[in-house]
Coordinates of C-alpha atoms in Angstrom, one line a residue:
L1284 CA 47.7 -104.5 143.1
S1285 CA 46.1 -107.7 144.0
W1286 CA 43.5 -107.8 146.8
G1287 CA 45.8 -110.0 148.9
R1288 CA 48.7 -107.6 148.6
T1289 CA 46.5 -104.6 149.6
I1290 CA 45.4 -106.3 152.7
N1291 CA 49.0 -107.2 153.6
E1292 CA 49.9 -103.5 153.4
F1293 CA 47.4 -102.7 156.2
T1294 CA 47.9 -105.9 158.2
S1295 CA 49.7 -105.2 161.4
A1296 CA 52.9 -107.1 161.9
W1297 CA 53.4 -106.6 165.7
Q1298 CA 56.6 -108.2 166.9
V1299 CA 57.0 -108.5 170.7
V1300 CA 60.5 -108.1 172.1
Q1301 CA 61.4 -109.0 175.7
V1302 CA 63.8 -106.6 177.2
Q1303 CA 67.1 -108.2 178.3
S1304 CA 69.2 -107.0 181.2
G1305 CA 71.1 -103.8 180.4
Q1306 CA 69.1 -103.0 177.2
T1307 CA 67.7 -99.5 176.8
L1308 CA 64.9 -98.2 174.5
G1309 CA 67.6 -96.7 172.3
T1310 CA 69.5 -100.0 171.9
L1311 CA 66.3 -101.8 171.2
L1312 CA 65.2 -99.4 168.5
E1313 CA 68.7 -99.6 167.0
E1314 CA 68.5 -103.4 167.0
M1315 CA 65.1 -103.2 165.3
G1316 CA 66.7 -101.1 162.5
V1317 CA 64.9 -97.9 163.3
P1318 CA 66.6 -94.9 161.8
A1319 CA 68.2 -92.4 164.2
S1320 CA 65.8 -89.6 163.2
V1321 CA 62.7 -91.7 164.1
M1322 CA 64.4 -93.0 167.2
H1323 CA 65.0 -89.4 168.5
Q1324 CA 61.3 -88.6 167.8
V1325 CA 60.2 -91.6 169.8
L1326 CA 62.5 -90.8 172.7
E1327 CA 61.1 -87.2 172.8
M1328 CA 57.5 -88.4 173.3
P1329 CA 56.3 -87.7 176.8
S1330 CA 55.1 -91.3 177.3
A1331 CA 58.6 -92.6 176.3
R1332 CA 59.8 -91.4 179.8
A1333 CA 58.1 -94.5 181.2
L1334 CA 60.6 -96.5 179.1
S1335 CA 63.6 -94.8 180.6
R1336 CA 63.5 -97.3 183.4
L1337 CA 63.2 -100.5 181.4
R1338 CA 63.3 -103.6 183.4
A1339 CA 64.5 -107.0 182.2
G1340 CA 61.5 -109.1 181.2
A1341 CA 59.3 -106.1 180.1
E1342 CA 57.7 -106.5 176.7
I1343 CA 57.7 -103.9 173.9
A1344 CA 55.8 -104.5 170.7
F1345 CA 57.0 -103.1 167.4
D1346 CA 54.7 -102.8 164.3
L1347 CA 57.0 -103.2 161.3
G1348 CA 56.0 -102.7 157.7
Q1349 CA 57.0 -105.0 154.9
A1350 CA 60.3 -103.1 154.3
G1351 CA 61.1 -103.3 158.0
E1352 CA 60.1 -99.6 158.7
L1353 CA 58.7 -98.8 162.1
R1354 CA 54.9 -98.1 161.9
G1355 CA 54.2 -98.4 165.6
L1356 CA 55.4 -99.1 169.1
R1357 CA 53.3 -100.4 172.0
F1358 CA 54.2 -100.8 175.7
E1359 CA 52.7 -100.9 179.1
R1360 CA 53.0 -97.5 180.8
D1361 CA 51.8 -99.0 184.1
E1362 CA 49.3 -101.7 185.2
A1363 CA 46.3 -99.7 184.1
S1364 CA 47.4 -98.1 180.8
R1365 CA 49.1 -99.1 177.5
V1366 CA 50.7 -96.6 175.2
E1367 CA 50.6 -97.0 171.5
L1368 CA 52.8 -94.8 169.2
Q1369 CA 51.9 -94.7 165.5
V1370 CA 54.5 -93.5 163.1
A1371 CA 53.3 -92.1 159.7
D1372 CA 54.4 -89.5 157.3
G1373 CA 57.4 -88.5 159.6
K1374 CA 55.1 -87.8 162.5
I1375 CA 54.3 -89.8 165.7
K1376 CA 50.8 -90.0 167.2
E1377 CA 50.4 -91.1 170.7
K1378 CA 47.4 -93.0 172.0
I1379 CA 46.8 -94.0 175.6
I1380 CA 44.6 -97.0 176.1
E1381 CA 43.2 -97.3 179.6
R1382 CA 43.0 -100.9 180.8
P1383 CA 40.8 -101.0 183.9
L1384 CA 41.9 -103.1 186.8
E1385 CA 39.5 -105.4 188.5
R1386 CA 39.8 -106.3 192.2
R1387 CA 38.4 -109.7 193.0
V1388 CA 37.9 -110.8 196.6
M1389 CA 39.0 -114.4 197.2
V1390 CA 38.8 -116.7 200.2
A1391 CA 41.3 -119.3 201.0
S1392 CA 41.6 -121.7 203.9
G1393 CA 44.1 -124.3 204.8
E1394 CA 45.3 -126.7 207.5
I1395 CA 48.9 -126.9 208.7
T1396 CA 50.5 -130.3 208.0
S1397 CA 54.1 -129.3 207.7
S1398 CA 54.6 -125.5 207.4
L1399 CA 52.6 -122.3 207.1
Y1400 CA 54.1 -121.7 203.6
A1401 CA 53.3 -125.2 202.4
A1402 CA 49.7 -124.9 203.6
G1403 CA 49.3 -121.4 202.2
A1404 CA 50.7 -122.4 198.8
K1405 CA 48.4 -125.4 198.7
A1406 CA 45.4 -123.0 199.5
G1407 CA 46.5 -120.9 196.5
L1408 CA 48.0 -118.0 198.4
S1409 CA 51.1 -116.1 197.2
N1410 CA 54.1 -115.8 199.4
A1411 CA 53.3 -112.1 199.9
A1412 CA 49.8 -112.9 201.2
I1413 CA 51.2 -115.6 203.5
N1414 CA 53.7 -113.1 204.8
Q1415 CA 51.0 -110.5 205.3
M1416 CA 48.9 -112.9 207.3
A1417 CA 51.8 -114.1 209.4
N1418 CA 52.7 -110.5 210.2
A1419 CA 49.1 -109.8 211.3
F1420 CA 49.3 -112.6 213.8
S1421 CA 52.9 -112.2 214.8
Y1422 CA 52.1 -110.7 218.2
D1423 CA 49.9 -113.7 219.1
I1424 CA 51.6 -116.6 217.4
D1425 CA 55.3 -117.5 217.1
F1426 CA 55.2 -119.2 213.8
T1427 CA 58.5 -120.9 214.3
Q1428 CA 57.6 -122.6 217.6
D1429 CA 53.8 -122.4 218.2
L1430 CA 52.4 -124.0 215.0
R1431 CA 51.0 -127.5 215.3
D1432 CA 49.7 -129.9 212.7
G1433 CA 46.0 -129.4 212.5
D1434 CA 46.1 -125.6 213.0
R1435 CA 43.9 -123.9 210.5
F1436 CA 43.5 -120.5 208.8
Q1437 CA 41.0 -118.6 206.7
V1438 CA 42.1 -115.6 204.6
V1439 CA 40.0 -113.1 202.6
Y1440 CA 42.3 -111.4 200.1
E1441 CA 42.3 -109.5 196.9
E1442 CA 43.6 -110.4 193.4
I1443 CA 44.2 -107.9 190.8
W1444 CA 42.9 -108.8 187.3
R1445 CA 43.1 -107.0 183.9
D1446 CA 41.5 -108.1 180.6
G1447 CA 40.5 -111.5 182.1
E1448 CA 44.1 -112.2 183.3
R1449 CA 45.3 -112.4 186.8
L1450 CA 48.1 -109.8 187.3
R1451 CA 49.1 -110.3 190.9
S1452 CA 47.9 -110.8 194.5
G1453 CA 46.4 -107.8 196.3
G1454 CA 46.4 -107.3 200.0
V1455 CA 44.9 -109.4 202.8
V1456 CA 41.5 -108.0 203.8
A1457 CA 40.7 -110.3 206.8
A1458 CA 42.1 -113.5 208.3
S1459 CA 41.4 -115.9 211.2
F1460 CA 43.8 -118.4 212.6
F1461 CA 43.1 -121.4 214.8
N1462 CA 46.2 -122.2 216.8
R1463 CA 46.2 -125.0 219.4
G1464 CA 42.4 -124.9 219.4
K1465 CA 42.2 -121.2 220.1
E1466 CA 41.0 -118.6 217.5

């Protein structure tokens, strides 16, 4: 064997597949050409239970050999852990890779010029954070009638990050609102 060919045998060929509406793990494995015997082994793995509720848009990565055989399967079990299944010699090994979440505290402020949502979006807040802030002040401010141009807000909120990527907004930690000159 040439050196290049030897390297190719060990080079991973991960192929990422995005789940479509109505697809199951079984239909995905079938579409990837995975033999029924291997498919049943995969489906019997305890971690595969997380895949029983596949959502459209979820990503599953397949490691395929040169002949198209399944060498591995990788998916997110939840936000903080990834499962990697390795198929070799008719056996499946499971590896759980913990992926620590990082909570970053952020501060945003804005001024109302047209609507709370427009000002919140301009300040970088998610709709969920804007809703949470509005709910916190709903007893004091009627956001449909009491808002005026020039009203201001400040929000301290969390963002959830993993591996240097922002996953989603976290909750609002603190907020202040200046409405009609009153804090």
